[in-house]
Coordinates of C-alpha atoms in Angstrom, one line a residue:
Chain U
M400 CA 134.9 48.1 111.5
I401 CA 131.3 49.3 112.1
T402 CA 132.5 51.0 115.3
S403 CA 135.3 52.8 113.5
R404 CA 133.0 53.9 110.7
W405 CA 130.6 55.3 113.2
V406 CA 133.4 57.1 115.1
S407 CA 134.6 58.5 111.8
A408 CA 131.2 59.6 110.8
V409 CA 130.5 61.2 114.1
L410 CA 133.9 62.9 114.1
G411 CA 133.3 64.1 110.6
V412 CA 129.9 65.5 111.6
V413 CA 131.4 67.2 114.6
L414 CA 134.2 68.7 112.6
F415 CA 131.7 69.9 109.9
L416 CA 129.4 71.4 112.5
G417 CA 132.4 73.1 114.1
A418 CA 133.4 74.6 110.9
C419 CA 129.9 75.8 110.3
G420 CA 129.9 77.2 113.8
G421 CA 132.2 80.0 112.9
T422 CA 135.4 78.9 114.8
P423 CA 137.6 82.0 115.0
A424 CA 140.3 82.1 112.3
A425 CA 143.9 81.9 113.3
P426 CA 145.6 85.3 113.5
D427 CA 147.8 84.7 110.5
T428 CA 144.9 83.5 108.4
P429 CA 143.4 86.1 106.1
A430 CA 140.0 86.9 107.4
P431 CA 137.3 85.6 105.1
L432 CA 135.2 88.2 103.4
A433 CA 132.2 88.8 105.6
A434 CA 129.0 87.9 104.0
P435 CA 127.1 91.0 103.1
S436 CA 124.6 91.6 105.8
P437 CA 121.1 91.7 104.5
Q438 CA 120.0 95.3 103.8
P439 CA 116.5 96.2 104.7
A440 CA 114.4 96.8 101.7
P441 CA 113.9 100.4 100.9
P442 CA 110.5 101.5 102.0
S443 CA 107.8 101.6 99.3
V444 CA 107.1 105.2 98.6
G445 CA 104.8 107.0 96.2
T446 CA 103.3 110.4 95.7
L447 CA 100.0 111.6 97.2
E448 CA 98.2 114.4 95.3
V449 CA 95.6 116.3 97.4
R450 CA 93.0 118.1 95.5
A451 CA 90.0 120.3 96.3
N452 CA 86.8 120.0 94.3
G453 CA 83.7 122.2 94.2
E454 CA 82.1 119.8 91.7
D455 CA 80.1 120.9 88.6
F456 CA 77.8 123.0 90.8
V457 CA 80.8 125.5 91.1
R458 CA 82.4 125.0 87.7
E459 CA 79.2 125.1 85.6
G460 CA 76.7 126.9 87.8
F461 CA 73.3 125.5 88.8
V462 CA 69.7 126.5 89.8
T463 CA 69.0 126.6 93.5
K464 CA 66.0 124.9 95.1
D465 CA 64.2 128.3 95.1
G466 CA 64.9 129.0 91.4
W467 CA 67.9 131.2 91.4
A468 CA 70.4 130.5 88.7
I469 CA 73.9 130.7 90.2
Q470 CA 77.1 131.4 88.4
F471 CA 80.3 131.6 90.5
D472 CA 83.3 133.8 89.7
H473 CA 85.3 132.7 92.7
V474 CA 84.8 130.2 95.5
Y475 CA 87.7 130.6 97.9
V476 CA 88.3 128.1 100.7
T477 CA 91.2 128.1 103.1
L478 CA 92.5 124.8 104.4
T479 CA 95.4 123.7 106.6
N480 CA 96.6 120.6 108.4
L481 CA 95.6 118.5 105.4
T482 CA 96.5 114.9 106.5
A483 CA 96.0 111.6 104.7
H484 CA 95.6 108.6 106.9
Q485 CA 95.8 104.8 106.6
T486 CA 93.2 103.7 109.2
N487 CA 92.2 100.3 110.5
P488 CA 89.4 100.0 111.4
P489 CA 88.2 102.2 108.7
F490 CA 87.1 105.6 110.0
D491 CA 83.3 106.1 110.1
A492 CA 82.5 109.8 110.0
L493 CA 78.9 109.2 111.1
S494 CA 80.0 107.5 114.3
N495 CA 81.6 108.8 117.4
S496 CA 84.6 106.6 117.0
R497 CA 88.1 107.9 117.0
L498 CA 90.2 107.9 113.8
E499 CA 92.9 105.2 114.4
A500 CA 95.6 105.8 112.0
Q501 CA 98.6 103.5 111.4
V502 CA 100.2 105.9 108.9
S503 CA 99.5 109.7 108.6
V504 CA 101.0 112.0 106.1
S505 CA 100.5 115.7 106.2
L506 CA 100.7 118.5 103.6
A507 CA 102.5 121.5 105.1
G508 CA 101.2 125.0 104.9
V509 CA 98.0 127.0 104.7
H510 CA 96.2 126.8 101.3
T511 CA 93.6 129.1 99.9
V512 CA 92.2 127.7 96.7
D513 CA 89.6 129.0 94.3
L514 CA 87.3 126.1 93.5
A515 CA 85.8 128.0 90.6
E516 CA 89.2 128.2 88.9
G517 CA 89.2 126.8 85.3
D518 CA 86.5 126.1 82.9
A519 CA 83.6 123.6 83.2
D520 CA 85.8 120.7 82.4
A521 CA 88.7 121.7 84.7
E522 CA 90.3 119.1 87.0
P523 CA 89.8 119.5 90.7
I524 CA 92.2 122.0 92.1
L525 CA 95.6 120.6 93.0
I526 CA 96.4 121.8 96.6
G527 CA 99.7 120.0 96.8
T528 CA 101.7 116.8 96.6
T529 CA 103.8 114.9 99.1
P530 CA 105.8 111.7 99.2
A531 CA 104.1 109.1 101.2
P532 CA 104.6 105.4 102.2
A533 CA 102.7 103.1 99.9
G534 CA 99.4 101.8 101.2
R535 CA 95.7 102.6 101.3
Y536 CA 94.8 106.1 102.5
N537 CA 91.2 105.7 103.5
A538 CA 90.8 108.8 105.5
L539 CA 91.5 112.5 105.1
S540 CA 91.3 115.3 107.6
W541 CA 91.8 119.0 107.4
D542 CA 91.1 122.3 109.2
M543 CA 89.1 125.1 107.6
I544 CA 90.4 128.5 108.8
K545 CA 90.1 132.1 108.0
A546 CA 92.4 133.3 105.3
T547 CA 95.0 135.8 106.6
S548 CA 95.7 137.5 103.3
G549 CA 94.5 137.7 99.8
A550 CA 91.1 138.3 98.3
A551 CA 89.4 136.0 100.9
Q552 CA 91.2 137.6 103.9
G553 CA 89.1 137.0 107.0
A554 CA 86.8 134.4 105.4
V555 CA 86.9 130.6 105.7
L556 CA 84.7 130.3 102.7
M557 CA 84.0 133.2 100.3
L558 CA 81.5 132.9 97.5
V559 CA 81.6 135.4 94.7
G560 CA 79.2 135.3 91.7
T561 CA 75.8 136.3 90.3
A562 CA 72.4 135.0 91.1
S563 CA 69.7 135.4 88.5
K564 CA 65.9 135.0 88.7
D565 CA 63.0 136.5 86.9
G566 CA 65.1 138.9 84.9
T567 CA 67.0 140.1 87.9
D568 CA 70.7 139.7 88.2
L569 CA 72.0 139.9 91.8
P570 CA 75.8 140.0 92.2
F571 CA 76.8 138.4 95.5
T572 CA 79.7 138.1 97.9
I573 CA 79.2 135.8 100.8
R574 CA 81.8 135.4 103.5
L575 CA 81.4 132.5 106.0
E576 CA 83.8 132.7 108.9
Q577 CA 83.1 129.6 111.1
E578 CA 86.3 127.7 111.4
S579 CA 86.1 123.9 111.7
S580 CA 88.0 120.6 111.8
E581 CA 86.9 118.0 109.3
T582 CA 87.6 114.3 109.7
C583 CA 86.5 112.2 106.8
G584 CA 86.5 108.6 105.8
D585 CA 87.2 106.9 102.5
F586 CA 86.6 108.7 99.2
I587 CA 83.5 107.6 97.4
G588 CA 83.0 108.3 93.8
D589 CA 83.2 106.9 90.3
E590 CA 86.7 105.8 90.9
R591 CA 88.7 104.6 93.9
K592 CA 91.2 107.0 95.3
G593 CA 93.9 106.9 97.9
I594 CA 95.4 103.6 96.9
L595 CA 99.1 104.3 96.7
E596 CA 101.5 101.8 95.2
D597 CA 105.3 101.9 95.3
G598 CA 106.4 104.6 92.8
G599 CA 102.9 105.4 91.9
I600 CA 100.6 108.5 92.3
A601 CA 97.4 108.4 94.2
Q602 CA 94.9 111.2 94.6
L603 CA 92.8 112.3 97.6
E604 CA 90.1 114.9 97.4
A605 CA 88.4 117.4 99.7
T606 CA 85.1 117.8 98.1
F607 CA 82.6 120.6 98.8
H608 CA 78.9 120.1 98.2
F609 CA 77.3 123.5 97.5
D610 CA 74.0 121.9 96.7
H611 CA 73.8 121.3 100.4
L612 CA 73.8 125.0 101.0
F613 CA 71.6 126.2 98.1
G614 CA 69.6 123.0 97.2
D615 CA 69.2 121.7 93.7
G616 CA 66.5 122.9 91.4
D617 CA 66.8 119.8 89.3
A618 CA 65.7 117.7 92.3
A619 CA 62.2 117.4 93.7
P620 CA 61.2 119.9 96.4
D621 CA 60.8 117.1 98.9
D622 CA 64.1 115.5 98.0
E623 CA 66.5 115.1 100.9
I624 CA 68.9 117.5 99.2
N625 CA 66.3 120.3 99.2
T626 CA 64.6 119.8 102.5
G627 CA 67.9 120.2 104.3
A628 CA 69.2 123.1 102.2
L629 CA 68.9 126.9 102.8
G630 CA 68.4 128.0 99.2
F631 CA 69.5 131.5 98.0
E632 CA 66.4 133.4 99.0
P633 CA 67.6 134.2 102.5
F634 CA 70.8 135.7 101.0
A635 CA 68.8 137.6 98.4
R636 CA 66.7 139.2 101.1
L637 CA 69.8 140.8 102.5
A638 CA 70.6 142.6 99.2
R639 CA 71.4 146.3 99.3
N640 CA 71.7 148.5 96.3
G641 CA 71.2 145.6 93.9
R642 CA 73.8 143.3 95.4
V643 CA 74.4 140.9 98.2
D644 CA 77.5 141.6 100.2
V645 CA 77.3 139.8 103.6
D646 CA 79.6 138.4 106.2
Q647 CA 78.9 136.2 109.2
E648 CA 77.7 139.2 111.3
A649 CA 75.2 140.3 108.6
I650 CA 74.0 136.8 108.3
Q651 CA 73.5 136.5 112.0
A652 CA 71.6 139.7 112.0
G653 CA 69.5 139.1 108.9
F654 CA 68.6 135.4 109.0
S655 CA 65.7 134.0 110.9
A656 CA 66.4 131.6 113.8
A657 CA 65.2 128.7 111.6
E658 CA 67.6 129.8 108.8
L659 CA 70.5 130.1 111.2
A660 CA 69.8 126.7 112.6
L661 CA 69.7 125.2 109.1
L662 CA 73.0 127.0 108.2
E663 CA 74.5 125.6 111.4
E664 CA 73.5 122.1 110.5
L665 CA 75.0 122.2 107.0
H666 CA 78.0 120.1 106.1
L667 CA 79.6 121.2 102.9
P668 CA 82.9 119.2 103.2
H669 CA 83.0 115.7 101.9
V670 CA 85.4 113.2 100.3
G671 CA 83.7 112.7 97.0
E672 CA 80.4 111.4 98.2
G673 CA 81.7 110.2 101.5
H674 CA 81.0 112.0 104.7
C675 CA 83.1 114.1 107.1
R676 CA 82.7 114.7 110.7
T677 CA 82.7 118.4 111.5
D678 CA 84.0 119.6 114.9
A679 CA 84.7 123.1 116.2
R680 CA 88.3 123.8 115.4
T681 CA 90.6 123.4 118.3
A682 CA 94.0 125.1 118.4
G683 CA 97.0 122.8 117.8
R684 CA 95.4 120.4 115.4
Chain R
M466 CA 72.8 112.8 105.0
F467 CA 72.5 109.1 105.2
R468 CA 72.2 106.6 108.0
W469 CA 73.3 103.1 107.5
M470 CA 71.8 100.0 109.0
L471 CA 73.5 96.7 108.6
S472 CA 72.3 93.4 109.6
F473 CA 73.6 89.9 109.2
A474 CA 71.1 87.2 108.6
P475 CA 72.6 83.7 108.6
L476 CA 70.6 81.6 106.2
L477 CA 71.1 77.9 105.5
L478 CA 71.0 77.1 101.9
F479 CA 70.8 73.3 101.4
M480 CA 71.5 71.9 98.0
P481 CA 69.0 69.2 96.9
T482 CA 70.1 65.7 97.8
L483 CA 70.3 63.1 95.0
A484 CA 68.9 59.8 96.2
H485 CA 69.2 56.5 94.3
A486 CA 67.2 53.6 95.8
H487 CA 68.8 50.5 94.2
G488 CA 71.6 49.9 96.7
A489 CA 73.4 53.1 95.9
R490 CA 75.2 54.9 98.6
I491 CA 73.3 58.1 99.3
E492 CA 75.2 61.2 100.1
Y493 CA 74.3 64.8 100.3
V494 CA 76.2 68.1 100.3
A495 CA 75.0 71.0 102.3
N496 CA 76.2 74.4 101.7
E497 CA 75.8 76.9 104.5
A498 CA 76.0 80.5 103.5
V499 CA 76.1 83.8 105.3
V500 CA 73.6 86.3 103.7
V501 CA 74.5 89.9 104.3
T502 CA 71.6 92.3 104.3
I503 CA 72.3 96.0 103.7
T504 CA 69.7 98.6 104.5
A505 CA 70.3 102.1 103.3
T506 CA 68.2 105.0 104.5
Y507 CA 68.3 108.7 104.7
D508 CA 68.4 110.5 108.0
S509 CA 64.6 111.0 107.7
G510 CA 64.2 107.2 107.4
T511 CA 63.3 107.3 103.8
P512 CA 64.8 104.2 102.1
M513 CA 67.4 104.8 99.4
R514 CA 65.5 103.1 96.6
D515 CA 67.3 101.9 93.5
A516 CA 70.7 103.0 94.8
Q517 CA 73.8 101.7 93.3
V518 CA 75.6 99.0 95.4
I519 CA 79.3 98.2 94.8
I520 CA 81.0 95.4 96.8
Y521 CA 84.7 94.9 97.2
T522 CA 86.5 92.0 98.8
P523 CA 89.2 92.5 101.5
S524 CA 91.9 91.6 99.0
D525 CA 90.9 93.8 96.1
P526 CA 89.6 97.2 97.0
V527 CA 89.9 98.4 93.4
N528 CA 87.8 96.0 91.3
A529 CA 84.2 95.5 92.3
W530 CA 83.4 91.9 93.3
L531 CA 79.7 92.5 92.8
T532 CA 77.5 95.4 91.7
G533 CA 73.7 95.8 92.1
M534 CA 70.8 98.0 93.1
T535 CA 68.9 98.4 96.3
D536 CA 65.2 97.5 96.2
H537 CA 62.2 99.7 96.9
A538 CA 63.0 99.4 100.6
G539 CA 66.6 100.3 100.3
V540 CA 67.7 96.7 100.9
F541 CA 70.3 94.7 99.1
Q542 CA 71.4 91.2 100.0
F543 CA 74.4 89.3 98.9
V544 CA 76.3 86.1 99.8
P545 CA 80.0 86.8 100.4
D546 CA 82.7 84.4 99.6
V547 CA 83.5 83.3 103.1
T548 CA 86.9 82.0 102.0
Q549 CA 87.9 85.7 101.7
A550 CA 87.9 86.6 105.3
G551 CA 88.3 90.2 106.4
Q552 CA 86.6 93.5 105.9
W553 CA 84.3 93.5 103.0
E554 CA 83.4 97.0 101.7
V555 CA 79.9 97.8 100.6
V556 CA 79.5 101.2 98.9
V557 CA 76.0 102.5 98.3
R558 CA 75.6 105.6 96.1
Q559 CA 72.6 107.6 94.9
A560 CA 72.4 110.9 93.1
G561 CA 75.9 112.2 94.0
H562 CA 75.7 111.0 97.6
G563 CA 77.0 107.8 99.1
G564 CA 78.3 105.9 102.1
T565 CA 80.3 102.8 102.9
V566 CA 79.7 100.0 105.4
Y567 CA 82.4 97.5 106.3
V568 CA 81.2 94.0 106.8
P569 CA 83.6 91.7 108.8
I570 CA 83.5 88.2 107.3
S571 CA 85.3 85.4 109.1
A572 CA 85.4 81.7 108.9
D573 CA 83.6 81.5 112.2
Q574 CA 80.5 82.6 110.6
V575 CA 80.0 79.3 108.8
S576 CA 80.1 75.8 110.2
G577 CA 81.0 74.1 107.0
A578 CA 84.0 72.0 108.0
A579 CA 85.9 72.6 104.8
T580 CA 85.6 76.3 105.0
V581 CA 86.6 76.5 108.6
Q582 CA 89.7 74.3 108.0
A583 CA 90.7 76.3 105.0
Q584 CA 90.6 79.5 107.1
G585 CA 91.8 78.0 110.4
S586 CA 95.2 76.7 109.5
S587 CA 97.6 77.1 112.4
N588 CA 100.7 76.4 110.3
P589 CA 102.8 79.4 110.8
M590 CA 105.0 78.6 107.8
S591 CA 104.4 79.6 104.3
P592 CA 104.1 76.9 101.5
M593 CA 107.6 77.8 100.3
Q594 CA 109.1 77.4 103.8
T595 CA 107.3 74.1 104.2
A596 CA 108.7 72.9 100.8
L597 CA 112.2 74.0 101.8
M598 CA 112.0 72.2 105.1
G599 CA 110.8 69.0 103.3
A600 CA 113.6 69.2 100.8
S601 CA 116.2 69.6 103.5
V602 CA 115.0 66.5 105.3
V603 CA 115.1 64.5 102.1
W604 CA 118.5 65.8 101.3
G605 CA 119.7 64.8 104.8
F606 CA 118.7 61.2 104.2
V607 CA 120.3 61.1 100.8
G608 CA 123.5 62.6 102.1
T609 CA 123.8 60.1 104.9
A610 CA 123.1 57.2 102.5
L611 CA 125.8 58.5 100.1
Y612 CA 128.3 58.8 102.9
F613 CA 128.0 55.2 104.0
S614 CA 127.8 53.9 100.5
R615 CA 131.1 55.7 99.7
R616 CA 132.8 54.3 102.8
R617 CA 131.7 50.7 101.8
T618 CA 133.2 51.1 98.3
A619 CA 136.4 52.6 99.6

């Protein structure tokens, strides 16, 4: 009896396994409905907003390290190849390491934005938006190029405003024409940026520190921000007929060697308070 | 511009041992901790004094795990939770300028057995997978038992 039970059990198991094994159905047997094949989950996607910010220095004006009160009418900057990256390891702009991106999302086109647009409380300027896979965008890169049209044509960065000191108002137009490629790490600021969730919106920001160019009259003269800044005086010295109107050529001709060296060393582009690595722009990036 | 210097200083922190002399079994617990020392300076070498320090764990880059200030030498020390292995982010900010250093924390950095074991599991299955596998085995025994008991009563 035990033997027959074991034979029956083994036979049953074999038959069961055979059925589970997907034995082909007889031709006249209606084919069973195929189990729906598992569909891959749709990729998590959100929206990246890329903004440009000249900070309060541009929106509200400020006093330079050499006592000039600056008010900006326009601050045009022309950007292209704006690309947000998910990097691991995190990119360190102060090192020589390569940016190793697992995901990169680019914003198409050339964008000339006026950082002085809007009032003192204005939001950073929206450059554009793009759909992007969810994740943490902890690096941002872009190229700074000469505008090919519009008010800033021929300039990478064009500053228009008025500088005032000791009762003298000096309108200025400054055109900087050095093109560059900027590669930046994670945004640093009062809030975290670049963390994009499925269906969400995350911001990234190209930030420009004009206190690095002119210094900050609110800071001590020996503060790092002032010892490395040019101030406005070298530009004021180039005034003709009560106004400053200079381009790169006039700056090269009118600045001292030390001032030119300082200008060469300046790094205006940041990501919030985070740093960028500046390289001479190469074609094709 | 800032320059960042980062150093790791392993430091043993032993909890005081309780000792009872009247035949009691005496045990002690030693906690070993990794102390991370952050030093923030400007390019000129000037320390970033009284700078804001914000620390994020690898699993939560949004909410600060710890905040504090550098001292007069630009130094800040903290003891990371070594059970949270990965890249810890340390952000230092001062007067509109800042930088980030990434501190890799792994279980290897501590020799406490409990911590290493917790981090060093080689089980490739998730807890849910483990539970399902266990339930399947149990159900196999139950099913076999039911089969034979039914045959006996038949």
